[in-house]
Short mmCIF file of C-alpha atoms in Angstrom, two decimals:
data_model
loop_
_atom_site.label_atom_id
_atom_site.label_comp_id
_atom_site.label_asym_id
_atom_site.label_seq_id
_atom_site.Cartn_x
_atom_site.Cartn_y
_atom_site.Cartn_z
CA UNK D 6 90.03 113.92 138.05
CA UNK D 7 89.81 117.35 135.91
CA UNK D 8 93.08 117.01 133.30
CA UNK D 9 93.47 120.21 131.26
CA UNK D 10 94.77 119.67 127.69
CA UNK D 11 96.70 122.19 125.69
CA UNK D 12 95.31 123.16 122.24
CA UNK D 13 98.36 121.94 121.05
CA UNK D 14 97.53 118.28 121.87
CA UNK D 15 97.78 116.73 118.83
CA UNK D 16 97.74 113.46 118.61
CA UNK D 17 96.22 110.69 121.23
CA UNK D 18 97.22 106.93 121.36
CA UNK D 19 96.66 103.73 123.22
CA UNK D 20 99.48 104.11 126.03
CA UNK D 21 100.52 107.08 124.47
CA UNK D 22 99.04 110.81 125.60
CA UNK D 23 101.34 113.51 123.88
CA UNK D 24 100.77 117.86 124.70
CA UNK D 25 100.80 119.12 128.22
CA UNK D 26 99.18 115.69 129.98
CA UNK D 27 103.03 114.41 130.89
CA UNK D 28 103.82 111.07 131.91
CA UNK D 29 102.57 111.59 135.44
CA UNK D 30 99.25 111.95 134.44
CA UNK D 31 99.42 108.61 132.03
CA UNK D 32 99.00 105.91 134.62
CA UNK D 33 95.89 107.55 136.06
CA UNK D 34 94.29 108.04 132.80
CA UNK D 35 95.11 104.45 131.72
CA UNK D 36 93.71 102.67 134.60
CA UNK D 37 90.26 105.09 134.21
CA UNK D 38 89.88 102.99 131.14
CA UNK D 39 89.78 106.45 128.61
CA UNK D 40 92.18 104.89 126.42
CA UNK D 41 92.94 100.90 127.65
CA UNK D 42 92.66 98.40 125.12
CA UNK D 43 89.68 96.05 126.81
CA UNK D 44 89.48 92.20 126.10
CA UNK D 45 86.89 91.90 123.02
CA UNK D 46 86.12 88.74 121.28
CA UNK D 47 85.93 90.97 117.84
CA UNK D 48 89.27 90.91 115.93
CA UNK D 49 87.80 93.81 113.51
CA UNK D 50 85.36 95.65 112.33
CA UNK D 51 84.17 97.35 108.27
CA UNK D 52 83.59 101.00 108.65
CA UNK D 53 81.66 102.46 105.51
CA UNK D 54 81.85 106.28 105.58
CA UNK D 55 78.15 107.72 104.14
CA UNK D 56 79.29 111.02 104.32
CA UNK D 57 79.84 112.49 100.94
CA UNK D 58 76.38 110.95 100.11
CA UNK D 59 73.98 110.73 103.45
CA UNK D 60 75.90 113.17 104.97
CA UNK D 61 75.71 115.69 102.32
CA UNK D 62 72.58 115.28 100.86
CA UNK D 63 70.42 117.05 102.55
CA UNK D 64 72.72 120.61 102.97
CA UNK D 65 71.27 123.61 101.72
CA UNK D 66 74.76 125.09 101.14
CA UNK D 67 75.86 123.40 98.21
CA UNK D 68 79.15 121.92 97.64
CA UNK D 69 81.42 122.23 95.19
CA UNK D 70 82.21 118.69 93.13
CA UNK D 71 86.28 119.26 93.86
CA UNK D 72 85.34 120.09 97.71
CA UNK D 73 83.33 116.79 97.63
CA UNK D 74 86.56 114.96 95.82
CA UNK D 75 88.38 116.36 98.36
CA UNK D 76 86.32 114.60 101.00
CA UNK D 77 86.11 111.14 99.56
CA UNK D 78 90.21 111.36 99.09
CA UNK D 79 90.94 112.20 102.35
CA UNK D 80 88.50 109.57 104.12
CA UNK D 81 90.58 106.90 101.90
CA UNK D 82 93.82 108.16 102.78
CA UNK D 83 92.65 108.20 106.28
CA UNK D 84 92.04 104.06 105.90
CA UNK D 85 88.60 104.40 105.27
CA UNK D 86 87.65 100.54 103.59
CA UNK D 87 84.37 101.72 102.42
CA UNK D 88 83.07 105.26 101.08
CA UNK D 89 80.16 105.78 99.80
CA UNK D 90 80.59 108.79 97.30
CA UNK D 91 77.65 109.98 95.15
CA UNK D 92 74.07 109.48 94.67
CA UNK D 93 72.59 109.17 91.25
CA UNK D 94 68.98 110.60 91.91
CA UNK D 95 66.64 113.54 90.71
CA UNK D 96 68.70 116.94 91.31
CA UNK D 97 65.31 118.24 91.33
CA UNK D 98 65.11 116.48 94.50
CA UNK D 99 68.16 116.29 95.75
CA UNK D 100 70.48 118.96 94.23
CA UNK D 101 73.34 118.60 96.24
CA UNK D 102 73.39 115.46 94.75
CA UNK D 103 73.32 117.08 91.14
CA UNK D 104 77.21 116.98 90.40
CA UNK D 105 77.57 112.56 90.58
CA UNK D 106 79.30 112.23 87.38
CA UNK D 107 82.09 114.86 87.89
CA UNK D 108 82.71 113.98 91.35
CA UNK D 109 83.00 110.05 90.73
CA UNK D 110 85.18 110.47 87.58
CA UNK D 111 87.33 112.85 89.55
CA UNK D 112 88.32 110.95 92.34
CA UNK D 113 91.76 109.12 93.01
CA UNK D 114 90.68 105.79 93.63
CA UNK D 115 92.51 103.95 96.10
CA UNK D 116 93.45 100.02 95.54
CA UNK D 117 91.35 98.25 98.09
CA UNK D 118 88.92 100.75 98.60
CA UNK D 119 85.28 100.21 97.67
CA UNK D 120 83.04 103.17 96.69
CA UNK D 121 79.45 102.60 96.37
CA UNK D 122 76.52 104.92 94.74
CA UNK D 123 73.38 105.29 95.55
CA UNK D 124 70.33 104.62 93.21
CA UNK D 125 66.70 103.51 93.05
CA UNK D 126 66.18 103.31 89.10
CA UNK D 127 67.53 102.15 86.17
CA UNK D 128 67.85 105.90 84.69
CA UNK D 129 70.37 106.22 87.47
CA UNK D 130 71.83 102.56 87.53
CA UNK D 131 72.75 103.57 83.40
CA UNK D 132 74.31 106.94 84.86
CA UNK D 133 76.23 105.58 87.30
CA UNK D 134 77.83 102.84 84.69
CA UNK D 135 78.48 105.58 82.81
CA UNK D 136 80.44 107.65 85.28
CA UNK D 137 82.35 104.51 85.85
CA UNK D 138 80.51 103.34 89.17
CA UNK D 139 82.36 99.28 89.88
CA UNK D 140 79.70 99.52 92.86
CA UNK D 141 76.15 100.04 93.75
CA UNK D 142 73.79 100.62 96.18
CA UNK D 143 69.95 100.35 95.98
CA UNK D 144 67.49 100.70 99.10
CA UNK D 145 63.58 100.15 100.04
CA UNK D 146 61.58 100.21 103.71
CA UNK D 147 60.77 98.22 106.21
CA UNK D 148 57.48 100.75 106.16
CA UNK D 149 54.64 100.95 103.76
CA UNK D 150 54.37 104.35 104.19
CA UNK D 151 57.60 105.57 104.26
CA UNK D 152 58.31 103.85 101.16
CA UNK D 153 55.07 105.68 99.84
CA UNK D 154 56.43 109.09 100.91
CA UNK D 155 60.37 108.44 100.31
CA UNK D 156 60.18 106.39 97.18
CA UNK D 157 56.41 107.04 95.81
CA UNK D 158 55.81 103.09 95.56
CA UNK D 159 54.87 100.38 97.90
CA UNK D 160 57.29 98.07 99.30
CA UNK D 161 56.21 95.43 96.86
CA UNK D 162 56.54 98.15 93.73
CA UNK D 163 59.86 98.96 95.30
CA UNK D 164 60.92 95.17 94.74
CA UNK D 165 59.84 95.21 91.26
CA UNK D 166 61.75 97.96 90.75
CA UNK D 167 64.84 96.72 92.17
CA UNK D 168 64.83 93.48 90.42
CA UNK D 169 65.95 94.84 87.34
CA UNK D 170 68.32 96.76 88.95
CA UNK D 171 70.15 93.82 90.06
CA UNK D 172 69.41 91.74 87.17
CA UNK D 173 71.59 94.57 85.39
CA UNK D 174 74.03 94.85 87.99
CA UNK D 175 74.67 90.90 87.95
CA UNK D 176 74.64 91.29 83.90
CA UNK D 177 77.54 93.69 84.57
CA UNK D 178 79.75 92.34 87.31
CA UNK D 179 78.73 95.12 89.16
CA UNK D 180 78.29 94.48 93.42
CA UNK D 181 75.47 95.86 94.65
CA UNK D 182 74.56 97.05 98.36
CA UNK D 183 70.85 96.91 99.97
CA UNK D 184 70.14 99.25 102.36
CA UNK D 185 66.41 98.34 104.60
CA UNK D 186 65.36 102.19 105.94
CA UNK D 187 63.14 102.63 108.92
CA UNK D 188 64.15 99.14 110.88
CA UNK D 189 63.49 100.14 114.18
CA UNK D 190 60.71 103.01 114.13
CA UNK D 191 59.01 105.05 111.50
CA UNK D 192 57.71 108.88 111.09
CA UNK D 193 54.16 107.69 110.08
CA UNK D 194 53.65 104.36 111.23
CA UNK D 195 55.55 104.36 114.57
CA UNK D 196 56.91 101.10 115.89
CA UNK D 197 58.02 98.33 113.04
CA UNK D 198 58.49 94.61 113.85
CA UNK D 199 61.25 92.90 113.00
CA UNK D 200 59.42 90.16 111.37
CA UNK D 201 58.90 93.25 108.36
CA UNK D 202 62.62 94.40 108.80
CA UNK D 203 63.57 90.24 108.42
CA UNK D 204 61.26 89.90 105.24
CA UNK D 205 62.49 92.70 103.37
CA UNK D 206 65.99 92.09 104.23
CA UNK D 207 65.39 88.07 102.80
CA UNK D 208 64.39 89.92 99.80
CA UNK D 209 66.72 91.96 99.37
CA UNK D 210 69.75 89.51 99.58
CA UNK D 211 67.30 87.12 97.38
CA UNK D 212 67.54 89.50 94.84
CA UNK D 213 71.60 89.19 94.88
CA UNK D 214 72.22 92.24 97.24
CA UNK D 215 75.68 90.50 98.74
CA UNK D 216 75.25 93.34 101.62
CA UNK D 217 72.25 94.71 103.83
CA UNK D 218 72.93 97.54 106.01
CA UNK D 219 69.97 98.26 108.41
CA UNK D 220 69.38 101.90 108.59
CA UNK D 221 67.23 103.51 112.29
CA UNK D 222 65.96 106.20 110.25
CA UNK D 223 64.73 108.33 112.95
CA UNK D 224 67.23 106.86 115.14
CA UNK D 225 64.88 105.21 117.76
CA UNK D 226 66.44 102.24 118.65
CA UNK D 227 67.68 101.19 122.03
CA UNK D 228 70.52 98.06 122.45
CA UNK D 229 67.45 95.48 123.37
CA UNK D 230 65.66 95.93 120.36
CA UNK D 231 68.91 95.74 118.24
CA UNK D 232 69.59 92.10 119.77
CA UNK D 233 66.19 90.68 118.50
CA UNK D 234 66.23 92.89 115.20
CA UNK D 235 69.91 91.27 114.36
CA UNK D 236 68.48 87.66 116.04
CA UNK D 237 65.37 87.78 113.01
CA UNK D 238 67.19 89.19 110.42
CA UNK D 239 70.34 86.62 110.95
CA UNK D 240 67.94 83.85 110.44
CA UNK D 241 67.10 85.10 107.38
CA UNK D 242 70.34 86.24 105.97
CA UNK D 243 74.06 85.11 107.26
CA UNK D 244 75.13 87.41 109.73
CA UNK D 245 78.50 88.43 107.49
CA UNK D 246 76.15 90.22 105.00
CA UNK D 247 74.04 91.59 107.37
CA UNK D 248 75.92 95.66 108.38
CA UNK D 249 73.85 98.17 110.58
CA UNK D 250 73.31 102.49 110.28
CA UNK D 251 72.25 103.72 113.03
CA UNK D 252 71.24 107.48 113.61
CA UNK D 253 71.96 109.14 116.82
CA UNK D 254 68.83 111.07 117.33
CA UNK D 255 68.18 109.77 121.16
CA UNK D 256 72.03 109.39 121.88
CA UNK D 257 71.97 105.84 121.19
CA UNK D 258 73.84 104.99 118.00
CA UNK D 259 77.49 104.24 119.47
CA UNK D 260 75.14 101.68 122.19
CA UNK D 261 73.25 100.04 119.39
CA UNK D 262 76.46 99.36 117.29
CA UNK D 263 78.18 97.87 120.04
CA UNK D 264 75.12 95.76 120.90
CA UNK D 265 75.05 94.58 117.06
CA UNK D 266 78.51 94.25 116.82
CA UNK D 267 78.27 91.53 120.22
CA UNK D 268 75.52 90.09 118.17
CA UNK D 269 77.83 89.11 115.41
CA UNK D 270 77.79 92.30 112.95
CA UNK D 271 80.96 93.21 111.30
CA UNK D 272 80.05 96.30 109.30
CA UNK D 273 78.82 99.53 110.55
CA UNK D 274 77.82 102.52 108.68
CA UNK D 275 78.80 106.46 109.92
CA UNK D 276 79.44 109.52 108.99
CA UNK D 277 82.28 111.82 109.01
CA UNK D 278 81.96 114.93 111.77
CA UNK D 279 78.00 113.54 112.41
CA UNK D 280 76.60 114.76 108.85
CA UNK D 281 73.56 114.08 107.53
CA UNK D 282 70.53 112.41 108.18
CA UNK D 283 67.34 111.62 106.23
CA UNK D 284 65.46 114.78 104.87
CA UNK D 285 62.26 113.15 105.03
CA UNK D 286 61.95 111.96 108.29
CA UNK D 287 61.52 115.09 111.08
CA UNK D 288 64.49 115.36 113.87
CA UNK D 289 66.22 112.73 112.25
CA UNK D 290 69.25 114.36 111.73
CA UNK D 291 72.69 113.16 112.66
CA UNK D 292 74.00 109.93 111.60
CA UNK D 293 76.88 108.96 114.28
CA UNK D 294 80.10 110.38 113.85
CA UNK D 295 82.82 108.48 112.37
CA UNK D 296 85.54 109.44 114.76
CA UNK D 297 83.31 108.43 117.64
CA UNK D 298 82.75 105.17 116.00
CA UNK D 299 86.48 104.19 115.25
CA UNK D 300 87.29 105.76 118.95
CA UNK D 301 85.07 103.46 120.67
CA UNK D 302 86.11 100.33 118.19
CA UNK D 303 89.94 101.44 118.51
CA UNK D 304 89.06 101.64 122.85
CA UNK D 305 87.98 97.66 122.33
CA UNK D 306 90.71 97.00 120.77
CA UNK D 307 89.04 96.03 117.48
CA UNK D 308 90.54 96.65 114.44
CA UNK D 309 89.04 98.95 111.39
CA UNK D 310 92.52 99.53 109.27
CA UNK D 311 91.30 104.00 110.11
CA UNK D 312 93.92 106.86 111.25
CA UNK D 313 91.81 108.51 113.45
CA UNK D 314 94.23 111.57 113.32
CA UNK D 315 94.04 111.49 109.92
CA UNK D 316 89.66 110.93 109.88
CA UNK D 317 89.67 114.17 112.53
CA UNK D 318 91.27 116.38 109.98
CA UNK D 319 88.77 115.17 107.09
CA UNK D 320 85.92 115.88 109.13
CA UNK D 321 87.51 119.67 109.97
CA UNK D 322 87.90 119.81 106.00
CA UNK D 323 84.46 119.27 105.52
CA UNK D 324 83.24 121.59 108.49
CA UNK D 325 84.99 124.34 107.56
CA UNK D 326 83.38 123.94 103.88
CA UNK D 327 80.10 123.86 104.92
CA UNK D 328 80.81 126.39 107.58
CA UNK D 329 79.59 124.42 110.65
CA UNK D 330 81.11 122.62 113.61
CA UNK D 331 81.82 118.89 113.85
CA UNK D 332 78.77 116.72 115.44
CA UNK D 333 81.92 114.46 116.71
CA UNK D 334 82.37 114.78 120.27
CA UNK D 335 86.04 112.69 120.18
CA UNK D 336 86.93 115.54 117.27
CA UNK D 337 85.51 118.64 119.51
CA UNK D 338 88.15 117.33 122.33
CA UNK D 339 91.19 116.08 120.30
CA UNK D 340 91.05 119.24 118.28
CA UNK D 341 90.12 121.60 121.74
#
Protein backbone atom coordinates (compact mmCIF):
# COMPACT_ATOMS: atom_id res chain seq x y z
CA UNK A 1 0.00 0.00 0.00
CA UNK A 2 1.45 3.51 -1.39
CA UNK A 3 0.20 6.24 1.54
CA UNK A 4 1.09 9.80 0.47
CA UNK A 5 2.00 12.14 3.38
CA UNK A 6 1.58 15.87 3.36
CA UNK A 7 4.68 18.01 4.11
CA UNK A 8 2.80 19.20 6.80
CA UNK A 9 2.93 15.88 8.73
CA UNK A 10 4.39 16.77 11.68
CA UNK A 11 4.48 14.68 14.21
CA UNK A 12 4.20 10.59 14.21
CA UNK A 13 3.22 8.40 17.27
CA UNK A 14 2.56 4.88 18.37
CA UNK A 15 -1.34 4.64 17.51
CA UNK A 16 -1.26 8.03 16.59
CA UNK A 17 -0.57 9.24 12.66
CA UNK A 18 -1.46 13.08 12.48
CA UNK A 19 -1.34 15.27 8.60
CA UNK A 20 -3.31 14.01 5.68
CA UNK A 21 -3.03 9.95 6.62
CA UNK A 22 -6.76 10.18 8.44
CA UNK A 23 -8.06 7.64 10.61
CA UNK A 24 -8.98 5.33 7.77
CA UNK A 25 -5.68 4.77 6.86
CA UNK A 26 -4.54 4.04 10.76
CA UNK A 27 -5.70 0.47 11.12
CA UNK A 28 -3.89 -0.61 7.97
CA UNK A 29 -0.74 1.00 8.88
CA UNK A 30 -0.89 -0.42 12.43
CA UNK A 31 -1.38 -3.95 11.61
CA UNK A 32 1.75 -3.55 8.79
CA UNK A 33 3.73 -3.28 11.94
CA UNK A 34 5.31 0.53 10.80
CA UNK A 35 4.51 1.83 14.06
CA UNK A 36 3.10 -1.29 16.58
CA UNK A 37 4.69 -1.57 19.76
CA UNK A 38 6.16 -5.44 19.45
CA UNK A 39 6.63 -7.70 22.62
CA UNK A 40 10.49 -7.15 23.65
CA UNK A 41 12.03 -8.56 26.69
CA UNK A 42 14.17 -5.07 26.94
CA UNK A 43 12.46 -2.53 29.28
CA UNK A 44 15.11 0.26 27.99
CA UNK A 45 17.83 1.17 26.41
CA UNK A 46 21.13 4.26 27.04
CA UNK A 47 21.48 6.25 23.93
CA UNK A 48 24.87 8.30 23.93
CA UNK A 49 24.76 10.91 21.14
CA UNK A 50 28.66 11.18 19.55
CA UNK A 51 27.69 13.79 17.43
CA UNK A 52 29.16 17.05 18.47
CA UNK A 53 32.46 15.04 18.83
CA UNK A 54 32.58 11.86 16.21
CA UNK A 55 30.19 13.40 14.25
CA UNK A 56 31.89 16.62 13.83
CA UNK A 57 35.30 15.89 13.82
CA UNK A 58 36.18 15.15 10.77
CA UNK A 59 34.12 18.28 8.75
CA UNK A 60 36.09 20.44 6.72
CA UNK A 61 33.55 23.27 7.22
CA UNK A 62 34.25 24.36 10.54
CA UNK A 63 31.81 25.11 13.15
CA UNK A 64 31.30 27.76 15.14
CA UNK A 65 31.72 26.95 19.21
CA UNK A 66 27.95 28.62 19.85
CA UNK A 67 26.60 26.47 16.71
CA UNK A 68 28.23 23.43 18.46
CA UNK A 69 26.52 24.66 22.01
CA UNK A 70 23.62 24.85 20.20
CA UNK A 71 23.82 21.20 19.24
CA UNK A 72 24.71 19.64 22.54
CA UNK A 73 21.58 21.82 24.13
CA UNK A 74 19.17 20.73 21.92
CA UNK A 75 20.14 16.85 21.97
CA UNK A 76 19.60 17.27 25.96
CA UNK A 77 16.45 18.97 25.70
CA UNK A 78 15.46 16.39 23.26
CA UNK A 79 16.09 13.56 26.30
CA UNK A 80 19.30 12.71 25.16
CA UNK A 81 20.94 10.71 28.62
CA UNK A 82 24.33 10.82 27.22
CA UNK A 83 26.24 13.46 24.90
CA UNK A 84 29.39 13.34 24.19
CA UNK A 85 30.49 17.06 23.54
CA UNK A 86 34.16 17.91 22.82
CA UNK A 87 37.38 16.34 22.17
CA UNK A 88 40.52 17.56 23.80
CA UNK A 89 43.17 16.59 21.07
CA UNK A 90 45.86 18.30 18.73
CA UNK A 91 43.89 21.11 16.63
CA UNK A 92 46.72 20.53 14.43
CA UNK A 93 45.06 17.35 13.85
CA UNK A 94 41.84 17.77 14.38
CA UNK A 95 40.83 21.47 14.12
CA UNK A 96 37.32 21.24 14.27
CA UNK A 97 38.04 20.04 17.46
CA UNK A 98 40.16 23.27 18.30
CA UNK A 99 37.35 25.31 20.21
CA UNK A 100 36.85 22.37 23.50
CA UNK A 101 37.20 24.81 26.18
CA UNK A 102 34.65 27.47 24.97
CA UNK A 103 32.19 25.06 23.88
CA UNK A 104 32.21 22.90 27.23
CA UNK A 105 32.17 26.01 29.52
CA UNK A 106 29.34 27.34 27.41
CA UNK A 107 26.91 24.80 27.59
CA UNK A 108 23.65 24.63 29.81
CA UNK A 109 24.12 21.55 31.52
CA UNK A 110 21.17 19.60 32.13
CA UNK A 111 20.62 17.69 35.69
CA UNK A 112 20.89 14.06 34.78
CA UNK A 113 22.67 14.40 31.77
CA UNK A 114 26.21 13.05 31.37
CA UNK A 115 28.68 14.68 28.93
CA UNK A 116 31.81 12.97 28.22
CA UNK A 117 35.21 14.26 26.38
CA UNK A 118 37.37 12.69 24.50
CA UNK A 119 41.19 12.34 25.22
CA UNK A 120 44.26 10.15 24.81
CA UNK A 121 46.89 12.16 27.01
CA UNK A 122 47.38 13.73 30.04
CA UNK A 123 48.04 17.29 28.23
CA UNK A 124 44.40 16.90 27.32
CA UNK A 125 43.07 15.01 30.51
CA UNK A 126 44.64 18.58 32.46
CA UNK A 127 42.62 20.64 29.71
CA UNK A 128 39.63 19.06 30.02
CA UNK A 129 39.70 19.47 34.11
CA UNK A 130 40.28 22.73 33.39
CA UNK A 131 37.32 23.47 31.18
CA UNK A 132 35.34 21.83 33.86
CA UNK A 133 34.98 18.25 32.16
CA UNK A 134 32.95 15.87 35.43
CA UNK A 135 33.50 13.11 32.59
CA UNK A 136 35.96 11.41 30.40
CA UNK A 137 36.56 9.33 27.74
CA UNK A 138 39.85 7.63 26.66
CA UNK A 139 40.15 4.94 23.73
CA UNK A 140 42.86 2.34 22.18
CA UNK A 141 42.45 -0.69 19.32
CA UNK A 142 41.68 -3.88 19.07
CA UNK A 143 44.49 -3.55 16.03
CA UNK A 144 48.20 -3.17 16.22
CA UNK A 145 48.26 -1.25 13.36
CA UNK A 146 45.58 0.90 13.60
CA UNK A 147 46.68 1.92 16.89
CA UNK A 148 50.15 2.57 15.12
CA UNK A 149 48.50 4.80 12.49
CA UNK A 150 45.55 6.41 14.74
CA UNK A 151 47.42 6.82 17.97
CA UNK A 152 51.32 6.48 16.90
CA UNK A 153 51.87 3.71 19.73
CA UNK A 154 51.27 0.07 20.06
CA UNK A 155 48.43 -1.30 21.85
CA UNK A 156 50.62 -2.07 24.79
CA UNK A 157 52.17 1.79 24.68
CA UNK A 158 48.56 2.81 24.40
CA UNK A 159 47.90 1.04 27.90
CA UNK A 160 50.75 2.70 29.45
CA UNK A 161 49.51 5.68 28.41
CA UNK A 162 46.13 5.31 29.64
CA UNK A 163 47.04 4.17 33.02
CA UNK A 164 47.87 7.42 34.18
CA UNK A 165 45.05 8.75 32.71
CA UNK A 166 42.85 6.87 34.91
CA UNK A 167 45.03 6.90 37.82
CA UNK A 168 44.28 10.81 37.54
CA UNK A 169 40.82 10.47 36.74
CA UNK A 170 40.21 8.10 39.91
CA UNK A 171 42.51 10.79 41.92
CA UNK A 172 39.79 13.24 40.82
CA UNK A 173 36.40 11.63 41.06
CA UNK A 174 36.27 11.95 37.59
CA UNK A 175 34.24 8.76 35.47
CA UNK A 176 35.92 7.75 32.73
CA UNK A 177 34.62 5.93 29.41
CA UNK A 178 36.79 3.29 27.25
CA UNK A 179 36.10 3.12 23.91
CA UNK A 180 37.92 -0.43 21.94
CA UNK A 181 38.12 0.92 17.96
CA UNK A 182 38.30 -1.53 15.13
CA UNK A 183 36.29 -4.63 16.96
CA UNK A 184 35.01 -6.23 14.10
CA UNK A 185 37.42 -5.44 11.01
CA UNK A 186 40.34 -3.20 10.38
CA UNK A 187 41.74 -0.93 7.31
CA UNK A 188 45.22 -2.63 7.47
CA UNK A 189 44.92 -5.79 9.09
CA UNK A 190 41.48 -7.00 7.88
CA UNK A 191 39.54 -9.41 10.02
CA UNK A 192 40.15 -9.10 14.10
CA UNK A 193 39.21 -11.89 16.55
CA UNK A 194 37.37 -11.36 19.30
CA UNK A 195 39.73 -13.01 21.58
CA UNK A 196 41.91 -9.32 20.83
CA UNK A 197 38.62 -7.23 21.08
CA UNK A 198 37.94 -9.41 24.71
CA UNK A 199 41.62 -8.70 25.93
CA UNK A 200 41.72 -5.16 25.37
CA UNK A 201 38.32 -4.60 26.61
CA UNK A 202 39.53 -6.71 30.17
CA UNK A 203 42.08 -4.08 30.15
CA UNK A 204 40.43 -1.45 29.74
CA UNK A 205 37.75 -1.94 32.53
CA UNK A 206 40.95 -3.26 34.65
CA UNK A 207 42.23 -0.03 34.43
CA UNK A 208 38.84 1.47 36.11
CA UNK A 209 37.08 2.37 32.75
CA UNK A 210 33.33 1.76 34.43
CA UNK A 211 32.14 1.76 30.54
CA UNK A 212 33.42 0.07 27.19
CA UNK A 213 31.70 0.96 24.10
CA UNK A 214 32.83 -1.26 21.13
CA UNK A 215 33.31 0.84 18.13
CA UNK A 216 33.05 -1.22 14.05
CA UNK A 217 35.31 1.28 12.77
CA UNK A 218 34.87 0.57 9.22
CA UNK A 219 31.54 -0.67 9.96
CA UNK A 220 31.98 -4.37 8.83
CA UNK A 221 30.12 -6.25 11.08
CA UNK A 222 27.18 -8.46 10.38
CA UNK A 223 24.52 -9.62 13.49
CA UNK A 224 26.49 -13.23 13.75
CA UNK A 225 29.66 -11.86 14.48
CA UNK A 226 28.15 -9.33 17.01
CA UNK A 227 26.65 -12.42 19.06
CA UNK A 228 30.15 -14.06 19.60
CA UNK A 229 32.01 -10.57 19.87
CA UNK A 230 29.39 -9.59 22.87
CA UNK A 231 29.55 -13.65 24.06
CA UNK A 232 33.82 -13.06 24.57
CA UNK A 233 33.80 -9.78 25.66
CA UNK A 234 30.83 -10.49 28.40
CA UNK A 235 33.04 -13.07 29.86
CA UNK A 236 35.48 -10.74 30.38
CA UNK A 237 33.61 -7.74 31.52
CA UNK A 238 29.78 -7.69 32.97
CA UNK A 239 27.56 -7.18 30.25
CA UNK A 240 26.05 -3.71 32.00
CA UNK A 241 29.43 -2.00 31.25
CA UNK A 242 29.89 -3.39 28.12
CA UNK A 243 27.86 -0.47 25.22
CA UNK A 244 28.40 -0.98 21.37
CA UNK A 245 29.12 1.89 18.16
CA UNK A 246 28.48 0.61 15.30
CA UNK A 247 29.09 2.37 11.83
CA UNK A 248 26.74 1.87 9.04
CA UNK A 249 29.08 1.53 6.19
CA UNK A 250 27.45 -1.93 4.73
CA UNK A 251 23.85 -0.98 6.00
CA UNK A 252 24.21 -2.99 8.99
CA UNK A 253 24.41 -0.84 12.12
CA UNK A 254 20.55 -0.69 13.15
CA UNK A 255 20.92 -5.05 12.65
CA UNK A 256 24.01 -5.28 14.76
CA UNK A 257 22.51 -3.10 17.62
CA UNK A 258 19.52 -5.03 17.78
CA UNK A 259 21.52 -8.28 17.73
CA UNK A 260 23.70 -6.79 20.77
CA UNK A 261 20.96 -5.39 22.40
CA UNK A 262 19.19 -9.38 22.39
CA UNK A 263 22.59 -10.29 23.61
CA UNK A 264 22.18 -8.31 26.75
CA UNK A 265 23.67 -4.69 25.78
CA UNK A 266 21.99 -1.73 27.21
CA UNK A 267 23.93 1.18 25.73
CA UNK A 268 24.33 2.08 22.19
CA UNK A 269 26.28 4.79 20.69
CA UNK A 270 24.86 7.13 17.43
CA UNK A 271 24.92 10.02 15.94
CA UNK A 272 22.62 12.77 15.26
CA UNK A 273 21.41 13.08 11.28
CA UNK A 274 24.30 10.07 10.50
CA UNK A 275 27.48 12.44 11.12
CA UNK A 276 30.72 11.48 11.27
CA UNK A 277 32.83 8.67 11.02
CA UNK A 278 36.55 7.95 11.56
CA UNK A 279 38.93 10.10 9.32
CA UNK A 280 41.46 7.54 9.27
CA UNK A 281 39.86 4.64 8.17
CA UNK A 282 38.73 4.89 4.12
CA UNK A 283 34.72 4.65 3.42
CA UNK A 284 34.13 4.60 6.91
CA UNK A 285 31.94 7.30 7.11
CA UNK A 286 28.55 7.40 8.71
CA UNK A 287 27.98 6.41 12.17
CA UNK A 288 24.07 5.37 12.41
CA UNK A 289 21.68 7.96 12.78
CA UNK A 290 20.21 8.73 16.01
CA UNK A 291 16.64 9.09 14.93
CA UNK A 292 16.85 5.73 13.22
CA UNK A 293 18.16 4.28 16.36
CA UNK A 294 15.46 5.66 18.87
CA UNK A 295 12.76 4.83 15.90
CA UNK A 296 13.59 1.30 15.80
CA UNK A 297 14.04 1.12 19.90
CA UNK A 298 10.71 3.30 20.30
CA UNK A 299 9.01 0.45 17.36
CA UNK A 300 10.10 -2.38 20.19
CA UNK A 301 8.70 -0.72 22.56
CA UNK A 302 11.91 -0.11 24.55
CA UNK A 303 12.37 2.78 26.36
CA UNK A 304 15.38 5.53 25.85
CA UNK A 305 13.70 8.68 27.90
CA UNK A 306 14.34 10.67 23.68
CA UNK A 307 11.60 13.04 21.87
CA UNK A 308 12.15 11.92 18.64
CA UNK A 309 10.30 15.10 17.34
CA UNK A 310 12.35 17.01 19.26
CA UNK A 311 15.99 14.79 18.11
CA UNK A 312 14.57 15.39 14.22
CA UNK A 313 14.73 19.10 14.61
CA UNK A 314 18.39 18.96 16.24
CA UNK A 315 19.62 16.99 13.53
CA UNK A 316 17.93 19.72 10.82
CA UNK A 317 19.83 22.37 13.12
CA UNK A 318 22.94 20.83 12.54
CA UNK A 319 22.34 20.09 8.71
CA UNK A 320 21.47 23.25 7.84
CA UNK A 321 24.86 24.52 9.64
CA UNK A 322 27.00 22.44 7.92
CA UNK A 323 24.97 22.84 4.79
CA UNK A 324 24.22 19.14 4.06
CA UNK A 325 21.26 16.79 4.25
CA UNK A 326 20.46 14.43 7.13
CA UNK A 327 22.04 10.71 6.72
CA UNK A 328 18.67 9.76 8.80
CA UNK A 329 16.31 8.03 6.71
CA UNK A 330 13.27 8.23 9.63
CA UNK A 331 14.23 12.29 9.51
CA UNK A 332 14.22 12.43 5.43
CA UNK A 333 10.43 10.97 5.75
CA UNK A 334 9.02 12.64 8.93
CA UNK A 335 10.34 15.94 7.70
CA UNK A 336 9.23 15.04 3.65
Amino acid sequence: VTLKMSSKLISIGFGQIRGHLGRKWRPAVLRCGYFTKRKFSVDSVKVVDVSPRDGLQNEKKIISADVKIGLINQLAAAGVPVVEATSFVSAKWIPQMADSADVLGGIDRVQGVRYPVLLFNMKGFQLAVDAGATEIAVGTAASELFSKKNMNCSIEESFVRLSGILEAAKTADIPVRGYVSCVMGCPYEGNIQVSKVAEVASKLFELGCYEISLGDTIGVGTPGKVREMVREVSSHVPIHNIAVHFHDTYGQALSNILAAVEAGVRTADSSVAGLGGCPYAKGASGNVATEDLVYMLHGLGVRTGINLGKLIETGSYICSALGKETQSKVARVLTA
